[in-house]
Structure formats: C-alpha cells, structure tokens
Coordinates of C-alpha atoms and ligand atoms in Angstrom, one line a residue:
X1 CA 15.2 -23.8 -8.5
X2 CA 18.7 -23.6 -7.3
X3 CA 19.2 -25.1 -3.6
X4 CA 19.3 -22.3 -0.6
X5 CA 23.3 -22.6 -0.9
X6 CA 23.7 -21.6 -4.5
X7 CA 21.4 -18.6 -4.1
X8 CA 22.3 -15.1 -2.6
X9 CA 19.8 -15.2 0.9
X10 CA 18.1 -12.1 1.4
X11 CA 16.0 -11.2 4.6
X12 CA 12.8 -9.1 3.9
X13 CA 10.9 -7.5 7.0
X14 CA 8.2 -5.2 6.2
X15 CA 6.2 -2.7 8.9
X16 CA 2.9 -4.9 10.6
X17 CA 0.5 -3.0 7.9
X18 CA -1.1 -5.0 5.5
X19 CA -0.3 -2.3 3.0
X20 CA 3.7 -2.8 3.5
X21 CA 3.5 -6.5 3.6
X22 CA 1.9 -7.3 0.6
X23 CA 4.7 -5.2 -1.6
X24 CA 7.3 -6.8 0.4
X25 CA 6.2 -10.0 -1.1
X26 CA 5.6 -9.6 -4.1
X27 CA 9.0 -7.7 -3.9
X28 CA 10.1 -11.3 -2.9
X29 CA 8.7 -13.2 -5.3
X30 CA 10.4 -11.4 -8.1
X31 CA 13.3 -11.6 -6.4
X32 CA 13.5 -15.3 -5.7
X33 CA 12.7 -15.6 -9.6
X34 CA 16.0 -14.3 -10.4
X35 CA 17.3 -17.0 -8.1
X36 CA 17.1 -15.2 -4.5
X37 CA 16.4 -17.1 -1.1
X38 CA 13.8 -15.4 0.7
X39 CA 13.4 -14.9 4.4
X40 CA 10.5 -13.7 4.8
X41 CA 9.8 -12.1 8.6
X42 CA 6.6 -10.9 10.0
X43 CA 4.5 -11.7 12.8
X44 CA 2.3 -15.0 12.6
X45 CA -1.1 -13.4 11.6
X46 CA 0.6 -11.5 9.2
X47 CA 2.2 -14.7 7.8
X48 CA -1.1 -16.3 7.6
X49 CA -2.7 -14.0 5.8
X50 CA -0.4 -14.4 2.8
X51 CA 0.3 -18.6 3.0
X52 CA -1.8 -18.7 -0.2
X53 CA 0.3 -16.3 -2.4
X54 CA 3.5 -18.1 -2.1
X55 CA 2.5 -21.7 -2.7
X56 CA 4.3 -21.9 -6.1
X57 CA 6.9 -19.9 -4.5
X58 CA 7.5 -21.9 -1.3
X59 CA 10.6 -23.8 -1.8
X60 CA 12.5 -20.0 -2.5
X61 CA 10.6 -18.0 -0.2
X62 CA 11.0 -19.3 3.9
X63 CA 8.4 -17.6 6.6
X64 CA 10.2 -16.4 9.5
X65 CA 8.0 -16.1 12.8
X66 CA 8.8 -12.3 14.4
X67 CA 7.5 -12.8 18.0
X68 CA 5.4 -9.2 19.9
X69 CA 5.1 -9.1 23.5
X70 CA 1.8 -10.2 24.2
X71 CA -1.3 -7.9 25.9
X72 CA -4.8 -8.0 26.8
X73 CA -4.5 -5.0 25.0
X74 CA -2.8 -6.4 22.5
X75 CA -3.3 -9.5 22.1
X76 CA -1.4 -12.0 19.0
X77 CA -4.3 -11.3 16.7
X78 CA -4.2 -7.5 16.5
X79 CA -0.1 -8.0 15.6
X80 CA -0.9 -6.7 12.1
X81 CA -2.7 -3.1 11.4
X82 CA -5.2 -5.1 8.9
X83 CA -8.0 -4.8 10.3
X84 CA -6.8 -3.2 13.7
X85 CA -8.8 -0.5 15.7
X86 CA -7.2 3.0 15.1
X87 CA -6.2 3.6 18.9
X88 CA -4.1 0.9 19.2
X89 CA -1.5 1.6 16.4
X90 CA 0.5 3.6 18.8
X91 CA 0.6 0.5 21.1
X92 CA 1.4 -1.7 18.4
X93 CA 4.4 0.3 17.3
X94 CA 5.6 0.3 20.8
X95 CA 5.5 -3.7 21.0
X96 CA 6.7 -3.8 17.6
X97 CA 9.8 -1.5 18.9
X98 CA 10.3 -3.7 22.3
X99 CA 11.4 -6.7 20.2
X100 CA 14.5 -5.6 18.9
X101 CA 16.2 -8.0 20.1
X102 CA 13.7 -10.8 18.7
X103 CA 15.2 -9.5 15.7
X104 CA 18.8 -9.7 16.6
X105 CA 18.2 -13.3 17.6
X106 CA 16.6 -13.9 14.0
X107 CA 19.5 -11.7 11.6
X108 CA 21.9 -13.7 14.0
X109 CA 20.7 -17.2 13.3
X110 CA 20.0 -16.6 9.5
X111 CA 22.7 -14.4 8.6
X112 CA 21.5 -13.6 5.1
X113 CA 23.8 -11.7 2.7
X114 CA 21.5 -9.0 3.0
X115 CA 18.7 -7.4 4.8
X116 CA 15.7 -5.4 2.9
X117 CA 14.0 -3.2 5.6
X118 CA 10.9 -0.9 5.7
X119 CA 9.4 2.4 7.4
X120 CA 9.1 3.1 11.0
X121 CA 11.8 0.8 12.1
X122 CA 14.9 3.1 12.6
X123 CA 16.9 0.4 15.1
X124 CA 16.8 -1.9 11.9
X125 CA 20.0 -0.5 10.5
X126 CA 21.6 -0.4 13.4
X127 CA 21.1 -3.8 14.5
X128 CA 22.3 -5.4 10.9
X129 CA 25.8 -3.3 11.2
X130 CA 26.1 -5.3 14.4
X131 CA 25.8 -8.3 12.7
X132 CA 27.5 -6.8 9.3
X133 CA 24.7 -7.2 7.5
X134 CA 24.5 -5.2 4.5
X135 CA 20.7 -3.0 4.9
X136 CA 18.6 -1.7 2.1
X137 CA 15.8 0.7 2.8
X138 CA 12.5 -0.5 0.5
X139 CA 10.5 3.0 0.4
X140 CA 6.8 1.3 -0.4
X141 CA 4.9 4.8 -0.3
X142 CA 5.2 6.9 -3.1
X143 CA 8.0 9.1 -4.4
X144 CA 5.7 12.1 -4.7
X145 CA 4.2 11.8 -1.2
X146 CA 7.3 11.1 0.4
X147 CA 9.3 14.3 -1.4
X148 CA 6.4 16.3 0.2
X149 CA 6.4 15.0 3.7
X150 CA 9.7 15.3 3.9
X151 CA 10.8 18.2 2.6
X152 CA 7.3 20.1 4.5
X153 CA 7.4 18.5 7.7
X154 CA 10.8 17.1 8.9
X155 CA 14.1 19.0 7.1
X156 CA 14.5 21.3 4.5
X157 CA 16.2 19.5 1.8
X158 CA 19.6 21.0 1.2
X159 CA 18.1 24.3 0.1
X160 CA 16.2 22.8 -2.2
X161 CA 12.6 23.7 -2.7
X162 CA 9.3 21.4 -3.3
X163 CA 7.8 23.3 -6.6
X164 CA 5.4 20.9 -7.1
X165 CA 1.7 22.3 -6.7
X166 CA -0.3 19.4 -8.0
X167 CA 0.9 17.8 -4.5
X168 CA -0.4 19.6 -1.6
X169 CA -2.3 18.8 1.7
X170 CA -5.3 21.0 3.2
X171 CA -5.4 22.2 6.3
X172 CA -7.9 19.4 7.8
X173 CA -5.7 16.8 5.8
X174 CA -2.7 18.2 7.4
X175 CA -4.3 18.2 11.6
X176 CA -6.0 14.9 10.5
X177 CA -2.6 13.1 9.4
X178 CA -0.8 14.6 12.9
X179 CA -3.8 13.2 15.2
X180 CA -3.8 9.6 13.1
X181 CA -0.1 9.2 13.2
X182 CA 1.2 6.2 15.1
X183 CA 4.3 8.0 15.8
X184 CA 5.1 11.4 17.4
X185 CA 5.3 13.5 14.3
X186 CA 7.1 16.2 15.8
X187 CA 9.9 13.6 16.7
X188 CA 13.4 14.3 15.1
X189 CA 13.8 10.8 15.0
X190 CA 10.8 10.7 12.8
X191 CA 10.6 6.8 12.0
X192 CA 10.1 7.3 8.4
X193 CA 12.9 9.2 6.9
X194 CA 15.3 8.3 9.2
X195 CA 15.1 4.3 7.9
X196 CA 15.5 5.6 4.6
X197 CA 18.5 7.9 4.8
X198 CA 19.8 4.8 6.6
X199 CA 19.8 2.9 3.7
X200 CA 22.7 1.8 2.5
X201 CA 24.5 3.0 -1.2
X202 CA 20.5 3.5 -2.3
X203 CA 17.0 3.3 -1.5
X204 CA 14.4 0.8 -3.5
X205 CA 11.1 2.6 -4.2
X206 CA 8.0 1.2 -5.1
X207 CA 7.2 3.3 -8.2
X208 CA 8.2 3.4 -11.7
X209 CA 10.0 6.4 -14.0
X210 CA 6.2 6.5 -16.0
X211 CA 4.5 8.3 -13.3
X212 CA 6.9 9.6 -10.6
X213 CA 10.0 10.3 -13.0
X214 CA 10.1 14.0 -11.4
X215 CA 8.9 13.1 -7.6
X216 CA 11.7 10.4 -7.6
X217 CA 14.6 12.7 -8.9
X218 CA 13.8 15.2 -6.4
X219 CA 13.5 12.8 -3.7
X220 CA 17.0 11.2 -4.5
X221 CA 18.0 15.1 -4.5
X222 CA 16.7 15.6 -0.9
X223 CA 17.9 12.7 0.5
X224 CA 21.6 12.1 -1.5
X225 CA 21.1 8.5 -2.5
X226 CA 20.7 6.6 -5.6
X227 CA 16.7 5.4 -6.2
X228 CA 16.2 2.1 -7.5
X229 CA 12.4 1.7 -9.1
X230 CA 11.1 -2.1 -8.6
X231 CA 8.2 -1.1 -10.4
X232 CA 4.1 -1.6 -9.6
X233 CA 4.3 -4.6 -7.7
X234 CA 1.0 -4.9 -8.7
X235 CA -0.5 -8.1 -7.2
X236 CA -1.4 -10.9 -9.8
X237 CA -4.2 -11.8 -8.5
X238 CA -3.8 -15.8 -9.2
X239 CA -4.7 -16.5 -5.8
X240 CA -7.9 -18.7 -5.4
X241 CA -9.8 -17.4 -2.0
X242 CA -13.4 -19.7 -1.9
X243 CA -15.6 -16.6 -2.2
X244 CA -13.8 -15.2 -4.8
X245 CA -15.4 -17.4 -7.2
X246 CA -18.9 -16.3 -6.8
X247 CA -17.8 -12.5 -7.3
X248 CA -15.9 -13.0 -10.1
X249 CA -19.0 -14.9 -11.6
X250 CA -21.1 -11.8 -11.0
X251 CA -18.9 -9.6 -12.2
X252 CA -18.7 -11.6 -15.6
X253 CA -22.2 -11.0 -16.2
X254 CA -21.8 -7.6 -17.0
X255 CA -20.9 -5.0 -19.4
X256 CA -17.1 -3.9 -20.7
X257 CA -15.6 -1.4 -18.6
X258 CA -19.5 -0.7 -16.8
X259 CA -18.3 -1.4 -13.3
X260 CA -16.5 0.5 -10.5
X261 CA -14.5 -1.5 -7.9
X262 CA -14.7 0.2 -4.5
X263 CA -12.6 -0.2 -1.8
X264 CA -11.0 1.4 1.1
X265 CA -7.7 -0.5 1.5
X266 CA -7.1 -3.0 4.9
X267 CA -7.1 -0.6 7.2
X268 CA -9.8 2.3 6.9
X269 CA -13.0 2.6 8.3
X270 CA -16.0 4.7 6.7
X271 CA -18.0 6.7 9.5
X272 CA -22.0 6.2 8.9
X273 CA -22.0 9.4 7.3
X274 CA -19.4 8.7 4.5
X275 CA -21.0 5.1 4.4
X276 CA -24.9 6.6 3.6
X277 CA -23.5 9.3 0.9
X278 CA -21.0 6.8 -0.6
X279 CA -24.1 4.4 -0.7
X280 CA -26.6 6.4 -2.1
X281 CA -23.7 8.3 -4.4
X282 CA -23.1 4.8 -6.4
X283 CA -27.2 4.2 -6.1
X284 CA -27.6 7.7 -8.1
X285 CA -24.7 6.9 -10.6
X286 CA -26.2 4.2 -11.9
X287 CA -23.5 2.4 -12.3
X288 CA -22.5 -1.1 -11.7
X289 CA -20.8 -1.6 -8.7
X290 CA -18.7 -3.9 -6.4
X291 CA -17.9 -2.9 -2.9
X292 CA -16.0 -4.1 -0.3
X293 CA -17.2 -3.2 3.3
X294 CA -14.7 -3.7 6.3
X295 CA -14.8 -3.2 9.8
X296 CA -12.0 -2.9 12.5
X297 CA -11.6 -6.8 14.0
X298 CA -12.8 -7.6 17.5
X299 CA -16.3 -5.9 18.7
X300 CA -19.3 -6.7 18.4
X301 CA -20.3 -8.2 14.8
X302 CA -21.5 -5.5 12.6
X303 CA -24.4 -6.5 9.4
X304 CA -23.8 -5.2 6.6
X305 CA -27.7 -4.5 6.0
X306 CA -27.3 -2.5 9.6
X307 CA -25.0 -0.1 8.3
X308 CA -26.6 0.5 4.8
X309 CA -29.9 2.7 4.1
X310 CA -33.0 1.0 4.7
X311 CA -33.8 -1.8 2.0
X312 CA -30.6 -0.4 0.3
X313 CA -29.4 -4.1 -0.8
X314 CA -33.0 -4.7 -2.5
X315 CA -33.3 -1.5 -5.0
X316 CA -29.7 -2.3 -6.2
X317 CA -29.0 -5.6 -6.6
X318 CA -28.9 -5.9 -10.0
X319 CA -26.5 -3.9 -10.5
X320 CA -24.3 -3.8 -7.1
X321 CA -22.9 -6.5 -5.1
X322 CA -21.8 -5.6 -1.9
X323 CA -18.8 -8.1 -0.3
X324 CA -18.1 -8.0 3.4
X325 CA -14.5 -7.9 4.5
X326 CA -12.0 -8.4 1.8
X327 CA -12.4 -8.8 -2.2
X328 CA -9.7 -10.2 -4.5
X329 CA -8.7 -6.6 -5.9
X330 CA -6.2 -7.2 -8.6
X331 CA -8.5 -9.8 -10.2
X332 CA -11.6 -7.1 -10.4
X333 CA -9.1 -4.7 -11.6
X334 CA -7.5 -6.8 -14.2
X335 CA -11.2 -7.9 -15.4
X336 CA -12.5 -6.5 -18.6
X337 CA -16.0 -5.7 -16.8
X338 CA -13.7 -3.2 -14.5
X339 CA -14.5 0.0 -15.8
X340 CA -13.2 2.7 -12.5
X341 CA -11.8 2.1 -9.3
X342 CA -13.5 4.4 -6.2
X343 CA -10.0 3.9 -4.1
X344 CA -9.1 5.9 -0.9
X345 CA -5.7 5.6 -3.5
X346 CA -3.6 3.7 -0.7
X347 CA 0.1 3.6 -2.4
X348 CA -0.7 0.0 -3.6
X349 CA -4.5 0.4 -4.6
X350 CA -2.6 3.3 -6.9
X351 CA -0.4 1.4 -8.2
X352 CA -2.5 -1.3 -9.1
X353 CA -4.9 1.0 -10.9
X354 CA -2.4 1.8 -13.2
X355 CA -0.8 -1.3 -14.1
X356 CA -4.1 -2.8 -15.1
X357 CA -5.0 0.3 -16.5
X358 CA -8.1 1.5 -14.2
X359 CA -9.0 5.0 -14.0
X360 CA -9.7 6.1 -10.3
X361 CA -12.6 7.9 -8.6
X362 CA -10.4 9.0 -5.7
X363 CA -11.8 9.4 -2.0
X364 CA -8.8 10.0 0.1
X365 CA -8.9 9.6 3.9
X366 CA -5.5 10.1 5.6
X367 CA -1.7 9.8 5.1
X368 CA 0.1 10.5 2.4
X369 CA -3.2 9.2 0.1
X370 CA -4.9 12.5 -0.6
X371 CA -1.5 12.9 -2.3
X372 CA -1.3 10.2 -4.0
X373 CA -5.0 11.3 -5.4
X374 CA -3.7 14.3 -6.6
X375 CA -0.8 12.5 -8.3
X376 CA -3.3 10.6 -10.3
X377 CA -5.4 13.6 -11.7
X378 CA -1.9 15.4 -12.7
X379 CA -1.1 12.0 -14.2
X380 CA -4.8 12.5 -16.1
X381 CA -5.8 8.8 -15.0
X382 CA -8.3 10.0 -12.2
X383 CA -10.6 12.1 -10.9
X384 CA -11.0 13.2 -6.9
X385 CA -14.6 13.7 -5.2
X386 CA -14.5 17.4 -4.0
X387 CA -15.0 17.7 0.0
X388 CA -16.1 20.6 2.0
X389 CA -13.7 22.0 4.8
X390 CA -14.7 19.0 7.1
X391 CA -13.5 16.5 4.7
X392 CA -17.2 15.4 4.1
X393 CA -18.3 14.6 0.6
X394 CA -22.3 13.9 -0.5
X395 CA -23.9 11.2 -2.9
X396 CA -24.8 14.2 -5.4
X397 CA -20.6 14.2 -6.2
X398 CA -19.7 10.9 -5.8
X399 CA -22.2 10.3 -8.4
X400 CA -20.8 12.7 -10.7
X401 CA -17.4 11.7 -10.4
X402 CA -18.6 8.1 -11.1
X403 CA -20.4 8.8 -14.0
X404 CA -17.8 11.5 -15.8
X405 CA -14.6 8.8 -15.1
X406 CA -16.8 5.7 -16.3
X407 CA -19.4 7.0 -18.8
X408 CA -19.7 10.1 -20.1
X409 CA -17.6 11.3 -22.6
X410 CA -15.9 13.9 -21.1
X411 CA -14.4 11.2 -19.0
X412 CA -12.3 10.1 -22.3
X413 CA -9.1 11.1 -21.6
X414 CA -9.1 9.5 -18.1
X415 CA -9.8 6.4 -20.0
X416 CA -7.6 6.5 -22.6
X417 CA -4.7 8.0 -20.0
X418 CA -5.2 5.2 -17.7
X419 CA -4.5 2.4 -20.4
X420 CA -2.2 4.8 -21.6
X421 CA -0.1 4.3 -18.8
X422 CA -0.6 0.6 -17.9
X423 CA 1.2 0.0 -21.5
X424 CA 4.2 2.1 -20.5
X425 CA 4.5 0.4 -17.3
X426 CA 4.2 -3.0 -18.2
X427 CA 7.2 -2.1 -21.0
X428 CA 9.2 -1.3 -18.2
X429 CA 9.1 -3.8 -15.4
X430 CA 11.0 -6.5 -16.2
X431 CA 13.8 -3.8 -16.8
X432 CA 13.2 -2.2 -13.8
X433 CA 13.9 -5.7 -12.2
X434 CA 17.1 -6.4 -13.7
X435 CA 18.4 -3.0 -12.4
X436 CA 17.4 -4.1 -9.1
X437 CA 18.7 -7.5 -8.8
X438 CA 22.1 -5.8 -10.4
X439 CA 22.6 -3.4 -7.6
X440 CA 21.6 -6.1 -5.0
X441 CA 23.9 -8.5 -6.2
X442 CA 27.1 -5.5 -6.5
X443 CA 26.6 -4.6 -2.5
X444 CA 26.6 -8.3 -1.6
X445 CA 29.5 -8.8 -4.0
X446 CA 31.2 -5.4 -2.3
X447 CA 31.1 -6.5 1.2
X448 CA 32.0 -10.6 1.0
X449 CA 35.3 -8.2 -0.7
X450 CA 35.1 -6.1 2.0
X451 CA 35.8 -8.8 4.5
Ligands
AWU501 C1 1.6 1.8 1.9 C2 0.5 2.4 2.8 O1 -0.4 1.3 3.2 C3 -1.6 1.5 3.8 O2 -2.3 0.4 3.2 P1 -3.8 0.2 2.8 O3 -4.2 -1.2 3.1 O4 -4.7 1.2 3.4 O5 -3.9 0.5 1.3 P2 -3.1 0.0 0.0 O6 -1.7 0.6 0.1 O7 -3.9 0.4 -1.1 O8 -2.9 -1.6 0.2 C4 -4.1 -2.4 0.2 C5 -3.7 -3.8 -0.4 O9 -4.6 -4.7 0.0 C6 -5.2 -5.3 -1.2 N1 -6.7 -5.5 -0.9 C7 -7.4 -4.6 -0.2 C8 -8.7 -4.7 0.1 C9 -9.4 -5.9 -0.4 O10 -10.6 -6.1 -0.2 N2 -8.6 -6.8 -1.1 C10 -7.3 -6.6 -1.4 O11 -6.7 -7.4 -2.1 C11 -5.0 -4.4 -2.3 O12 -4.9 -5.1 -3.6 C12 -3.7 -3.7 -2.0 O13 -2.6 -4.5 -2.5 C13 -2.2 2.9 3.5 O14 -3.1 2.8 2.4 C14 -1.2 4.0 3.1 O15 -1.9 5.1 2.6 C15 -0.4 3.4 2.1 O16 0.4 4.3 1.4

C-alpha cells in the first residue's frame, strides 16, 4: 500500500445513524483499494462499532474522533442513532449541529484533497469552501425515494413531474414520516436536499443503473447534477463477531433457500402488537426462521422470552432461532440456507438483498422505506405484507407473504428475479468503481490547477 503521501487523502463524515455509517465505509474501503487515504470521522461510539471491519484496511483507512457536547440527556453513548430512543434524535441533531466548529478544527488540521459529506449536515459545504476543500455530497438513500421526497415535499423540480406510481406513500405513512422526523420538515432549509444540491460538479449515490436506472435520471433531472453510482455497497460480511459463530452453525443445518432472515435495521423498534403478529406470522408459515430482536439502549433490560407469546421459544425451536440485539446480516444473506429476507427494507438492508440475490418479505416502518418496498415489488424481487389504515399487519399475512416469496410456486418469479438481479449487479460494480474514483481524482486534479 502506497504511504499516506503518495495517495490522494480523502475525508469521509457520514450522519450519526448506523445506516449512513456503515455505507460510508465500505464506500472507504473501496476507495482506499484504488489507493485513497481515508479519514474516516465520526463520533467515538460510532467508531467502535466498526474497529472490526477495517482491520485489513487499517494502514489506508485513519479514524478521526468527531467530539458532541455532552448531556445527561445526551450522554457520549447515545452519540450514534443505533440503538437510540426515538425522542432524542431531534436532540442529537442539535448537538451534532453545535459542533461545527469541531469540524473546522478537524478539515483544518487534515486538510485532505477532498471531503465526501452526507445528509442532514448543510454547514458541511460551507465550512470546506472556507478551507477550499473540494465537497462531494454521498446520497446513501435511494434514488427512487429521494426523487419522491423531493419533488412531493420540498420544490417542484423545474416543471418536471414525478410519473412514477409504483412509488407512493399513504396517508398514515405520510403524517407518520412528519412526526418521526428529526428535523423540521417544513423547513426550507430542509437538511436533506440542501447537502445534496451543495455538492459539488456531482452527487455519489448509493444505487446502481440495474434497479434505479429511471429514479436516478430523474433525480439528476430535478436537481441539475451529474449522478455517479458506487454501486450496492453491500457489506461482505467477513467480519468475525463471537456469537456469530454459533448462528451461522445453526443456520447450516438447514435446508437450501428454507430460511427467512428477519430484521428491522439498527434503529427500529417493533411495538408488542407488531412483535406478537410478526411472531405468530413466521410460527404459522412454517418456515425456518432467524430473527434479530433489538431494543432502544439504556432502560431497563428487556427478555426476550418477556416480549414473545407464552412458551413461544419452545414450540419453534426447531425451526427458529431468535438472536437478541444484532446478527451478522450479509453473512445470512450471502448463505445458501437464506431463502427470503422479512426487512423493514432500510436503503442498505435493500441493497444487500439484491446483491446476494434474496427476495424480500417487506414490512416497512417509516422514512423513505415503505418506498423503497415498493421499489422492490416493481423490480419483481419482493413482496410487501398488506396493512390496514393504521399501518397494522396480522400473523394470518405475514404468513402468507412468507410462504408465497419462499415456497410456493407462485413465488417463482420473485426468486428467479432476485438472483436475476444480483448477477447484473455484481457485473457492474467494479465498473461502477472505476467511474467513481475517475471523477474523484478529475475534481482534485481541477482544483490543485485551480490554485
Ligand atoms: C439509510 C437509512 O438508514 C436507516 O438505517 P437502518 O439501520 O434502519 O437500516 P439499513 O439502511 O437497512 O441499515 C442497516 C445496516 O445494519 C446492518 N445490520 C443490521 C441489523 C443487524 O442485526 N445486523 C446488521 O449487520 C445491515 O447489514 C445494514 O447494513 C434507515 O433504515 C433508513 O430507512 C435508511 O434509508
């Protein structure tokens, strides 16, 4: 590996959610393949939780402390929205916003050719001009979501219309995403689009041409700038946690394609209700299952046995293994035994389905993810559980869903789509790369000539 001085240094510094982090870095670790330096800043819990994904990587790839203000409220372990109760995002986007000049200090004392930036941090830009630093937006939702968020809720996009009706919110999905949202919707200065049409020359989106060629033309169209795909970013799961072990030894033990993965991402919650119809929903599909139960840090300590139906664990332990907390994902999607993923369909969770080829039993819960469920059944790689008007869903159609995307043969085409897919992306990626590190390397190259 060539020494810091021979390579091009490029600061990454994703938003505080587990879900923006992990694509930064594995954004970084392609990146420092084709010979980048890597400055990678985040808080210190949220570079803790990925120490073990760089080891190989950790001569290229430097972890850079970002500093919050400390709180009772918010105290150094809830700096990262893994895991953090759902009233204090607001407060942590307001102590992520106080340390601007934490950053400043940082960009100062670096100065890397080049900053790569994320969502909901608008003074970014702003603050590498002052330092002329060159500032890339890295968009690491989806193209599809984003065209419809923006163009429906903050401006009409230069006369252009959204004719796209496989991507819609309801009603309750709509006054759910405006009560959840860390940020003051309504605000012109809407955190999200405002960072990207900040970006300079073009905007990096996680997504490929497969399955967002449309979404990521019109989104270019409504915001004037060049999109450059990096691809999946799919995690490769050949990170060793101690548990993992023991699940992936289970898992081995059973049939091709016979079990679902099911998970809600790192920062979702299931209310009893959804927990005792998702419960007995996999119990009647008779499916194998693995599912990954998570609850918000600090509180009281929650069983799992508490929280599931009477003697639950008992009548389906042969064929479901429940796994408090976290799960190595993209090694139970990459296994062979993986047969559907029951996702809230999270951008990454998504995009991880499809690389390893995964059909999807989609449970949205908020965001842009209901629209990233509908992306996958107009892609023909998934299937969404049907809720009533209260965004409730019952056991009697989880279970179907299970069953049609995993088993019966109507359910096919999913299957065959979904490795469909995985094919054409995997083609693609190391492509996709190369046009990335290209247009890096030209705006680093067009302001050293610009000074
Ligand atoms: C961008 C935004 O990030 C948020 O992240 P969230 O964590 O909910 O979900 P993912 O994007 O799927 O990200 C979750 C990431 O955590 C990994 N994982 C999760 C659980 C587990 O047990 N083990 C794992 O390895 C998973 O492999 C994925 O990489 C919101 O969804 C939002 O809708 C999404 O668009």
């Amino acid at each position: 590996m060539a020494t810091e001085e021979a390579s091009l240094r490029v600061m990454m510094f994703p938003w505080l959610g587990y879900g923006h982090v992990s694509p930064f870095l594995e954004l970084a670790k392609k990146l420092s393949a084709k010979n980048f330096h890597i400055y990678f800043c985040s808080t210190p819990i949220n570079l803790n939780s990925i120490k073990n994904r760089i080891d190989s990587f950790s001569s290229s790839i430097e972890l850079v402390e970002f500093h919050l203000p400390s709180s009772p409220e918010l105290p150094p372990h809830y700096h990262t929205t893994n895991g953090l109760p759902h009233h204090l995002h607001k407060t942590l986007l307001q102590a992520f916003n106080m340390s601007k000049p934490n950053f400043s200090d940082i960009l100062n004392n670096l100065k890397p050719n080049l900053l790569i930036y994320d969502t909901y941090q608008p003074w970014v830009p702003e603050i590498a001009s002052s330092h002329h630093i060159p500032a890339v937006n890295f968009h690491c939702t989806g193209a599809a979501s984003s065209c419809f968020f923006y163009s429906n809720f903050k401006l009409q996009g230069k006369g252009l219309q959204f004719n796209f009706p496989a991507i819609y919110l309801r009603e309750s999905e709509i006054r759910k995403m405006i009560a959840s949202a860390p940020y003051d919707t309504e605000a012109a200065e809407d955190p999200i689009y405002t960072c990207v049409e900040k970006s300079l020359d073009f905007v990096l989106v996680k997504s490929c041409r497969a399955i967002e060629d449309k979404y990521i033309n019109f989104f270019s169209q409504l915001l004037n700038k060049k999109m450059v795909t990096v691809g999946p970013l799919a995690q490769s799961g050949e990170e060793e946690e101690e548990k993992d072990s023991v699940i992936m030894e289970w898992l081995s033990q059973k049939g091709k394609s016979s079990t679902v993965f099911v998970s809600f991402g790192s920062e979702n919650y299931l209310c009893n209700k959804k927990m005792e119809e998702l419960a007995y929903g996999l119990e009647l599909s008779n499916v194998n299952f693995i599912w990954v139960i998570r609850f918000p840090s600090g509180g009281e300590k929650i069983k799992i046995g508490d929280v599931l139906p009477e003697g639950y664990l008992e009548r389906v332990k042969e064929r479901g293994l429940v796994v408090e907390g976290w799960a190595p994902q993209a090694k139970i999607l990459g296994h062979s035994s993986t047969g559907g993923f029951v996702s809230h369909c999270g951008w990454s969770s998504v995009t991880e389905s499809l690389s390893y080829g995964v059909p999807v039993i989609a449970i949205p819960m908020n965001f842009d993810q209901p629209l990233n469920a509908r992306l996958m059944v107009e892609l023909g790689a998934g299937l969404e559980v049907l809720k009533d008007e209260d965004l409730e869903f019952d056991r009697e159609e989880v279970a179907r869903v299970i069953k049609e995307v995993v088993v019966e043969k109507s359910g096919e085409g999913i299957r065959c789509k979904a490795k469909e897919l995985s094919e054409e992306i995997r083609m693609k990626e190391e492509g996709e790369m190369c046009g990335v590190v290209e247009e890096l390397e030209k705006i680093i190259c067009n302001k050293n000539l610009d000074e």
